[in-house]
Amino acid sequence: DGGITQSPKYLFRKEGQNVTLSCEQNLNHDAMYWYRQDPGQGLRLIYYSQIVNDFQKGDIAEGYSVSREKKESFPLTVTSAQKNPTAFYLCASSRLSGRSSYEQYFGPGTRLTVT
Amino acid sequence: AQRVTQPEKLLSVFKGAPVELKCNYSYSGSPELFWYVQYSRQRLQLLLRHISRESIKGFTADLNKGETSFHLKKPFAQEEDSAMYYCALRRGSARQLTFGSGTQLTVLP
């Protein structure tokens, strides 16, 4: 079954704890992205990566970290420094060239609740 | 800086009525614009892009550079069109997207 997967679907953490959200794709896409979705604010870009072992900050990177050790995987860590971590997190991937390079494919999302 | 504005958070129309979801953008470069849709309990997915100039599920969107708009239109709305719609602008070498805040469309029977 091809596609992009995120786990877990729901995640609960206590304030002050770091938490890592998983994102895996088997589409052989070069680029991967993390977005945060909040009601009334749409999606905002946290981090993105065009190639293994390289990644760039998006618009709201503070309090987050990522790694890209494998092409297929782009985990996001929400650190205790993130002031308002409760949100819905979406991972996406895309080609960077060739057919369908204009389209981003999204995972099902992880809803993180921090109390 | 790039920005995408969707002025309507909620939009309700009756089945069979025309629908228009508004999107305005600001971007210094040559814009590439998209509409993404999220149906209930489904993933966010691409609906259409301005370059293709195609109609998808009866929806069309025309890029108006003079008005910096990319409104999504459908002449006769159907109940299955009810969803959250996001306008998005693509930028940068990594093709990252800037999204609008979204419009929740409800088509009433």
PDB file of C-alpha atoms in Angstrom:
ATOM      1  CA  ASP A   1       0.000   0.000   0.000  1.00  0.00           C
ATOM      2  CA  GLY A   2       1.769   3.129  -1.218  1.00  0.00           C
ATOM      3  CA  GLY A   3       1.514   6.440   0.464  1.00  0.00           C
ATOM      4  CA  ILE A   4       2.489   8.538   3.413  1.00  0.00           C
ATOM      5  CA  THR A   5       1.816   7.426   6.963  1.00  0.00           C
ATOM      6  CA  GLN A   6       1.885   9.208  10.274  1.00  0.00           C
ATOM      7  CA  SER A   7       1.798   7.687  13.709  1.00  0.00           C
ATOM      8  CA  PRO A   8       0.258   7.771  16.149  1.00  0.00           C
ATOM      9  CA  LYS A   9      -3.125   9.234  15.246  1.00  0.00           C
ATOM     10  CA  TYR A  10      -3.588  10.720  18.729  1.00  0.00           C
ATOM     11  CA  LEU A  11      -0.842  11.611  21.173  1.00  0.00           C
ATOM     12  CA  PHE A  12      -1.090  12.930  24.708  1.00  0.00           C
ATOM     13  CA  ARG A  13       1.824  14.377  26.634  1.00  0.00           C
ATOM     14  CA  LYS A  14       2.404  16.320  29.782  1.00  0.00           C
ATOM     15  CA  GLU A  15       3.847  19.800  29.596  1.00  0.00           C
ATOM     16  CA  GLY A  16       7.636  19.826  29.728  1.00  0.00           C
ATOM     17  CA  GLN A  17       8.103  16.575  27.839  1.00  0.00           C
ATOM     18  CA  ASN A  18       9.535  16.276  24.358  1.00  0.00           C
ATOM     19  CA  VAL A  19       7.528  14.170  21.927  1.00  0.00           C
ATOM     20  CA  THR A  20       8.380  12.784  18.475  1.00  0.00           C
ATOM     21  CA  LEU A  21       5.861  12.405  15.673  1.00  0.00           C
ATOM     22  CA  SER A  22       6.566   9.853  12.984  1.00  0.00           C
ATOM     23  CA  CYS A  23       6.222  10.384   9.215  1.00  0.00           C
ATOM     24  CA  GLU A  24       7.092   7.729   6.635  1.00  0.00           C
ATOM     25  CA  GLN A  25       6.583   7.655   2.866  1.00  0.00           C
ATOM     26  CA  ASN A  26       7.163   4.963   0.275  1.00  0.00           C
ATOM     27  CA  LEU A  27       6.495   7.167  -2.729  1.00  0.00           C
ATOM     28  CA  ASN A  28      10.210   7.747  -3.391  1.00  0.00           C
ATOM     29  CA  HIS A  29       9.644  11.472  -2.985  1.00  0.00           C
ATOM     30  CA  ASP A  30      12.633  13.731  -2.478  1.00  0.00           C
ATOM     31  CA  ALA A  31      10.964  16.445  -0.445  1.00  0.00           C
ATOM     32  CA  MET A  32       9.116  16.170   2.834  1.00  0.00           C
ATOM     33  CA  TYR A  33       7.316  18.801   4.873  1.00  0.00           C
ATOM     34  CA  TRP A  34       5.760  19.327   8.272  1.00  0.00           C
ATOM     35  CA  TYR A  35       2.770  21.601   8.743  1.00  0.00           C
ATOM     36  CA  ARG A  36       0.787  22.588  11.774  1.00  0.00           C
ATOM     37  CA  GLN A  37      -2.975  23.031  11.401  1.00  0.00           C
ATOM     38  CA  ASP A  38      -4.873  25.228  13.855  1.00  0.00           C
ATOM     39  CA  PRO A  39      -8.538  26.220  13.599  1.00  0.00           C
ATOM     40  CA  GLY A  40      -8.941  29.479  11.702  1.00  0.00           C
ATOM     41  CA  GLN A  41      -5.264  29.639  10.753  1.00  0.00           C
ATOM     42  CA  GLY A  42      -4.927  27.090   8.010  1.00  0.00           C
ATOM     43  CA  LEU A  43      -1.667  25.193   7.653  1.00  0.00           C
ATOM     44  CA  ARG A  44       1.654  26.701   8.610  1.00  0.00           C
ATOM     45  CA  LEU A  45       5.014  25.287   7.542  1.00  0.00           C
ATOM     46  CA  ILE A  46       7.274  24.112  10.363  1.00  0.00           C
ATOM     47  CA  TYR A  47      10.219  22.440   8.605  1.00  0.00           C
ATOM     48  CA  TYR A  48      10.979  20.985   5.208  1.00  0.00           C
ATOM     49  CA  SER A  49      13.649  18.830   3.639  1.00  0.00           C
ATOM     50  CA  GLN A  50      14.700  18.475   0.019  1.00  0.00           C
ATOM     51  CA  ILE A  51      17.316  15.790   0.484  1.00  0.00           C
ATOM     52  CA  VAL A  52      18.626  13.337   3.043  1.00  0.00           C
ATOM     53  CA  ASN A  53      20.651  14.916   5.856  1.00  0.00           C
ATOM     54  CA  ASP A  54      19.458  18.404   4.992  1.00  0.00           C
ATOM     55  CA  PHE A  55      16.465  20.405   6.166  1.00  0.00           C
ATOM     56  CA  GLN A  56      15.355  24.022   6.472  1.00  0.00           C
ATOM     57  CA  LYS A  57      13.217  25.978   8.882  1.00  0.00           C
ATOM     58  CA  GLY A  58       9.771  26.970   7.762  1.00  0.00           C
ATOM     59  CA  ASP A  59       7.677  29.824   9.055  1.00  0.00           C
ATOM     60  CA  ILE A  60       7.166  28.568  12.616  1.00  0.00           C
ATOM     61  CA  ALA A  61      10.195  26.396  13.465  1.00  0.00           C
ATOM     62  CA  GLU A  62      10.765  27.630  17.022  1.00  0.00           C
ATOM     63  CA  GLY A  63      10.321  24.828  19.539  1.00  0.00           C
ATOM     64  CA  TYR A  64      10.539  22.090  16.928  1.00  0.00           C
ATOM     65  CA  SER A  65      13.341  19.923  15.543  1.00  0.00           C
ATOM     66  CA  VAL A  66      13.574  17.389  12.712  1.00  0.00           C
ATOM     67  CA  SER A  67      15.945  14.884  11.188  1.00  0.00           C
ATOM     68  CA  ARG A  68      16.177  13.321   7.739  1.00  0.00           C
ATOM     69  CA  GLU A  69      18.487  10.320   8.037  1.00  0.00           C
ATOM     70  CA  LYS A  70      16.573   8.319   5.446  1.00  0.00           C
ATOM     71  CA  LYS A  71      14.712   9.408   2.329  1.00  0.00           C
ATOM     72  CA  GLU A  72      11.577   7.692   3.564  1.00  0.00           C
ATOM     73  CA  SER A  73      11.447   9.185   7.037  1.00  0.00           C
ATOM     74  CA  PHE A  74      11.104  12.705   8.434  1.00  0.00           C
ATOM     75  CA  PRO A  75      10.307  12.641  12.177  1.00  0.00           C
ATOM     76  CA  LEU A  76       9.296  15.825  13.982  1.00  0.00           C
ATOM     77  CA  THR A  77      10.161  16.443  17.636  1.00  0.00           C
ATOM     78  CA  VAL A  78       8.014  18.880  19.561  1.00  0.00           C
ATOM     79  CA  THR A  79      10.218  20.142  22.347  1.00  0.00           C
ATOM     80  CA  SER A  80       9.296  21.591  25.704  1.00  0.00           C
ATOM     81  CA  ALA A  81      10.317  24.991  24.300  1.00  0.00           C
ATOM     82  CA  GLN A  82       7.259  25.071  22.027  1.00  0.00           C
ATOM     83  CA  LYS A  83       4.882  27.409  23.836  1.00  0.00           C
ATOM     84  CA  ASN A  84       1.627  26.144  22.374  1.00  0.00           C
ATOM     85  CA  PRO A  85       2.181  22.572  21.154  1.00  0.00           C
ATOM     86  CA  THR A  86      -1.403  21.319  21.165  1.00  0.00           C
ATOM     87  CA  ALA A  87      -2.381  21.121  17.488  1.00  0.00           C
ATOM     88  CA  PHE A  88      -2.977  18.880  14.494  1.00  0.00           C
ATOM     89  CA  TYR A  89       0.273  18.052  12.683  1.00  0.00           C
ATOM     90  CA  LEU A  90       0.381  17.139   9.012  1.00  0.00           C
ATOM     91  CA  CYS A  91       3.277  15.625   7.117  1.00  0.00           C
ATOM     92  CA  ALA A  92       3.534  15.842   3.338  1.00  0.00           C
ATOM     93  CA  SER A  93       5.877  14.771   0.577  1.00  0.00           C
ATOM     94  CA  SER A  94       6.450  15.597  -3.071  1.00  0.00           C
ATOM     95  CA  ARG A  95       8.727  15.121  -6.034  1.00  0.00           C
ATOM     96  CA  LEU A  96      10.961  18.054  -6.841  1.00  0.00           C
ATOM     97  CA  SER A  97      11.045  17.477 -10.582  1.00  0.00           C
ATOM     98  CA  GLY A  98       9.256  15.605 -13.285  1.00  0.00           C
ATOM     99  CA  ARG A  99       5.698  14.430 -13.510  1.00  0.00           C
ATOM    100  CA  SER A 100       3.405  15.508 -10.677  1.00  0.00           C
ATOM    101  CA  SER A 101       6.161  17.495  -8.984  1.00  0.00           C
ATOM    102  CA  TYR A 102       3.617  20.249  -8.371  1.00  0.00           C
ATOM    103  CA  GLU A 103       1.539  18.108  -6.008  1.00  0.00           C
ATOM    104  CA  GLN A 104       2.078  17.533  -2.297  1.00  0.00           C
ATOM    105  CA  TYR A 105       0.736  14.310  -0.820  1.00  0.00           C
ATOM    106  CA  PHE A 106      -0.460  14.519   2.746  1.00  0.00           C
ATOM    107  CA  GLY A 107      -0.526  12.038   5.576  1.00  0.00           C
ATOM    108  CA  PRO A 108      -3.559  11.474   7.811  1.00  0.00           C
ATOM    109  CA  GLY A 109      -2.170  13.682  10.560  1.00  0.00           C
ATOM    110  CA  THR A 110      -1.372  13.366  14.265  1.00  0.00           C
ATOM    111  CA  ARG A 111      -3.393  15.216  16.867  1.00  0.00           C
ATOM    112  CA  LEU A 112      -1.133  16.178  19.757  1.00  0.00           C
ATOM    113  CA  THR A 113      -2.586  17.262  23.071  1.00  0.00           C
ATOM    114  CA  VAL A 114      -0.288  18.613  25.756  1.00  0.00           C
ATOM    115  CA  THR A 115      -1.663  19.169  29.255  1.00  0.00           C
TER     116      THR A 115
ATOM    117  CA  ALA B   1       6.577  38.298   1.820  1.00  0.00           C
ATOM    118  CA  GLN B   2       4.038  35.900   0.410  1.00  0.00           C
ATOM    119  CA  ARG B   3       0.537  35.792   1.802  1.00  0.00           C
ATOM    120  CA  VAL B   4      -2.696  33.999   0.942  1.00  0.00           C
ATOM    121  CA  THR B   5      -6.028  35.349   2.160  1.00  0.00           C
ATOM    122  CA  GLN B   6      -9.326  33.528   2.215  1.00  0.00           C
ATOM    123  CA  PRO B   7     -11.816  36.024   3.622  1.00  0.00           C
ATOM    124  CA  GLU B   8     -14.651  33.592   4.322  1.00  0.00           C
ATOM    125  CA  LYS B   9     -14.216  31.078   7.159  1.00  0.00           C
ATOM    126  CA  LEU B  10     -17.657  29.586   6.539  1.00  0.00           C
ATOM    127  CA  LEU B  11     -19.796  29.497   3.408  1.00  0.00           C
ATOM    128  CA  SER B  12     -23.182  27.866   2.999  1.00  0.00           C
ATOM    129  CA  VAL B  13     -25.097  27.466  -0.242  1.00  0.00           C
ATOM    130  CA  PHE B  14     -28.064  25.392  -1.330  1.00  0.00           C
ATOM    131  CA  LYS B  15     -27.685  22.414  -3.628  1.00  0.00           C
ATOM    132  CA  GLY B  16     -27.784  23.518  -7.252  1.00  0.00           C
ATOM    133  CA  ALA B  17     -26.741  27.080  -6.471  1.00  0.00           C
ATOM    134  CA  PRO B  18     -23.495  28.590  -7.770  1.00  0.00           C
ATOM    135  CA  VAL B  19     -20.604  28.769  -5.365  1.00  0.00           C
ATOM    136  CA  GLU B  20     -17.491  30.928  -5.301  1.00  0.00           C
ATOM    137  CA  LEU B  21     -14.715  30.581  -2.746  1.00  0.00           C
ATOM    138  CA  LYS B  22     -12.492  33.615  -2.673  1.00  0.00           C
ATOM    139  CA  CYS B  23      -8.709  33.645  -2.564  1.00  0.00           C
ATOM    140  CA  ASN B  24      -6.344  36.592  -2.818  1.00  0.00           C
ATOM    141  CA  TYR B  25      -2.583  36.444  -2.721  1.00  0.00           C
ATOM    142  CA  SER B  26       0.471  38.626  -2.461  1.00  0.00           C
ATOM    143  CA  TYR B  27       3.767  37.437  -3.886  1.00  0.00           C
ATOM    144  CA  SER B  28       6.665  39.228  -5.509  1.00  0.00           C
ATOM    145  CA  GLY B  29       7.506  36.438  -7.935  1.00  0.00           C
ATOM    146  CA  SER B  30       5.529  34.572 -10.562  1.00  0.00           C
ATOM    147  CA  PRO B  31       2.787  32.801  -8.603  1.00  0.00           C
ATOM    148  CA  GLU B  32       1.873  29.148  -8.763  1.00  0.00           C
ATOM    149  CA  LEU B  33      -1.504  28.679  -7.134  1.00  0.00           C
ATOM    150  CA  PHE B  34      -3.455  25.649  -6.045  1.00  0.00           C
ATOM    151  CA  TRP B  35      -6.689  24.651  -4.375  1.00  0.00           C
ATOM    152  CA  TYR B  36      -6.515  21.795  -1.877  1.00  0.00           C
ATOM    153  CA  VAL B  37      -9.596  20.150  -0.378  1.00  0.00           C
ATOM    154  CA  GLN B  38     -10.200  18.152   2.773  1.00  0.00           C
ATOM    155  CA  TYR B  39     -13.404  16.104   2.884  1.00  0.00           C
ATOM    156  CA  SER B  40     -14.669  14.865   6.220  1.00  0.00           C
ATOM    157  CA  ARG B  41     -12.436  12.092   7.597  1.00  0.00           C
ATOM    158  CA  GLN B  42     -10.192  12.178   4.524  1.00  0.00           C
ATOM    159  CA  ARG B  43      -6.724  13.496   3.873  1.00  0.00           C
ATOM    160  CA  LEU B  44      -5.960  16.875   2.452  1.00  0.00           C
ATOM    161  CA  GLN B  45      -5.643  16.465  -1.309  1.00  0.00           C
ATOM    162  CA  LEU B  46      -5.013  18.553  -4.377  1.00  0.00           C
ATOM    163  CA  LEU B  47      -8.137  19.721  -6.181  1.00  0.00           C
ATOM    164  CA  LEU B  48      -6.686  21.810  -8.980  1.00  0.00           C
ATOM    165  CA  ARG B  49      -3.817  24.076  -9.995  1.00  0.00           C
ATOM    166  CA  HIS B  50      -3.906  27.231 -12.044  1.00  0.00           C
ATOM    167  CA  ILE B  51      -1.444  26.093 -14.709  1.00  0.00           C
ATOM    168  CA  SER B  52      -3.559  23.185 -15.869  1.00  0.00           C
ATOM    169  CA  ARG B  53      -6.642  25.371 -16.446  1.00  0.00           C
ATOM    170  CA  GLU B  54      -8.785  22.274 -16.069  1.00  0.00           C
ATOM    171  CA  SER B  55     -12.130  21.596 -14.456  1.00  0.00           C
ATOM    172  CA  ILE B  56     -12.089  19.092 -11.612  1.00  0.00           C
ATOM    173  CA  LYS B  57     -15.386  17.838 -10.150  1.00  0.00           C
ATOM    174  CA  GLY B  58     -17.014  20.799 -11.900  1.00  0.00           C
ATOM    175  CA  PHE B  59     -14.739  23.330 -10.176  1.00  0.00           C
ATOM    176  CA  THR B  60     -12.647  25.885 -12.041  1.00  0.00           C
ATOM    177  CA  ALA B  61     -10.321  28.618 -10.873  1.00  0.00           C
ATOM    178  CA  ASP B  62      -8.825  31.415 -12.921  1.00  0.00           C
ATOM    179  CA  LEU B  63      -5.705  33.262 -11.955  1.00  0.00           C
ATOM    180  CA  ASN B  64      -6.269  37.011 -12.197  1.00  0.00           C
ATOM    181  CA  LYS B  65      -2.880  38.670 -11.839  1.00  0.00           C
ATOM    182  CA  GLY B  66      -4.333  42.162 -11.988  1.00  0.00           C
ATOM    183  CA  GLU B  67      -6.565  41.522  -8.997  1.00  0.00           C
ATOM    184  CA  THR B  68      -4.133  38.997  -7.459  1.00  0.00           C
ATOM    185  CA  SER B  69      -6.976  36.548  -7.062  1.00  0.00           C
ATOM    186  CA  PHE B  70      -7.572  32.854  -7.639  1.00  0.00           C
ATOM    187  CA  HIS B  71     -11.225  32.298  -6.808  1.00  0.00           C
ATOM    188  CA  LEU B  72     -12.700  28.793  -6.969  1.00  0.00           C
ATOM    189  CA  LYS B  73     -16.044  28.484  -8.729  1.00  0.00           C
ATOM    190  CA  LYS B  74     -18.677  25.881  -9.468  1.00  0.00           C
ATOM    191  CA  PRO B  75     -21.933  26.684 -11.266  1.00  0.00           C
ATOM    192  CA  PHE B  76     -24.087  24.076  -9.491  1.00  0.00           C
ATOM    193  CA  ALA B  77     -23.025  22.976  -6.024  1.00  0.00           C
ATOM    194  CA  GLN B  78     -23.614  19.403  -4.866  1.00  0.00           C
ATOM    195  CA  GLU B  79     -23.924  18.096  -1.306  1.00  0.00           C
ATOM    196  CA  GLU B  80     -20.727  16.070  -1.758  1.00  0.00           C
ATOM    197  CA  ASP B  81     -18.833  19.320  -2.295  1.00  0.00           C
ATOM    198  CA  SER B  82     -19.141  20.063   1.410  1.00  0.00           C
ATOM    199  CA  ALA B  83     -15.555  20.213   2.691  1.00  0.00           C
ATOM    200  CA  MET B  84     -12.762  22.487   3.859  1.00  0.00           C
ATOM    201  CA  TYR B  85     -11.057  24.251   0.970  1.00  0.00           C
ATOM    202  CA  TYR B  86      -7.574  25.754   1.133  1.00  0.00           C
ATOM    203  CA  CYS B  87      -5.968  28.055  -1.369  1.00  0.00           C
ATOM    204  CA  ALA B  88      -2.176  27.673  -1.526  1.00  0.00           C
ATOM    205  CA  LEU B  89       0.763  29.459  -3.106  1.00  0.00           C
ATOM    206  CA  ARG B  90       3.905  27.540  -4.020  1.00  0.00           C
ATOM    207  CA  ARG B  91       7.289  29.148  -3.512  1.00  0.00           C
ATOM    208  CA  GLY B  92      10.966  28.345  -3.267  1.00  0.00           C
ATOM    209  CA  SER B  93      13.205  25.603  -4.574  1.00  0.00           C
ATOM    210  CA  ALA B  94      11.634  23.016  -2.282  1.00  0.00           C
ATOM    211  CA  ARG B  95       8.181  23.869  -3.575  1.00  0.00           C
ATOM    212  CA  GLN B  96       6.933  24.680  -0.118  1.00  0.00           C
ATOM    213  CA  LEU B  97       3.364  25.911   0.157  1.00  0.00           C
ATOM    214  CA  THR B  98       1.849  28.915   1.874  1.00  0.00           C
ATOM    215  CA  PHE B  99      -1.766  28.173   2.735  1.00  0.00           C
ATOM    216  CA  GLY B 100      -4.725  30.417   3.328  1.00  0.00           C
ATOM    217  CA  SER B 101      -6.764  29.962   6.484  1.00  0.00           C
ATOM    218  CA  GLY B 102      -9.362  27.850   4.692  1.00  0.00           C
ATOM    219  CA  THR B 103     -13.076  28.084   3.909  1.00  0.00           C
ATOM    220  CA  GLN B 104     -15.525  25.504   5.233  1.00  0.00           C
ATOM    221  CA  LEU B 105     -18.133  24.998   2.514  1.00  0.00           C
ATOM    222  CA  THR B 106     -21.477  23.490   3.417  1.00  0.00           C
ATOM    223  CA  VAL B 107     -23.913  22.615   0.660  1.00  0.00           C
ATOM    224  CA  LEU B 108     -27.428  22.381   2.051  1.00  0.00           C
ATOM    225  CA  PRO B 109     -30.038  20.006   0.604  1.00  0.00           C
TER     226      PRO B 109
END
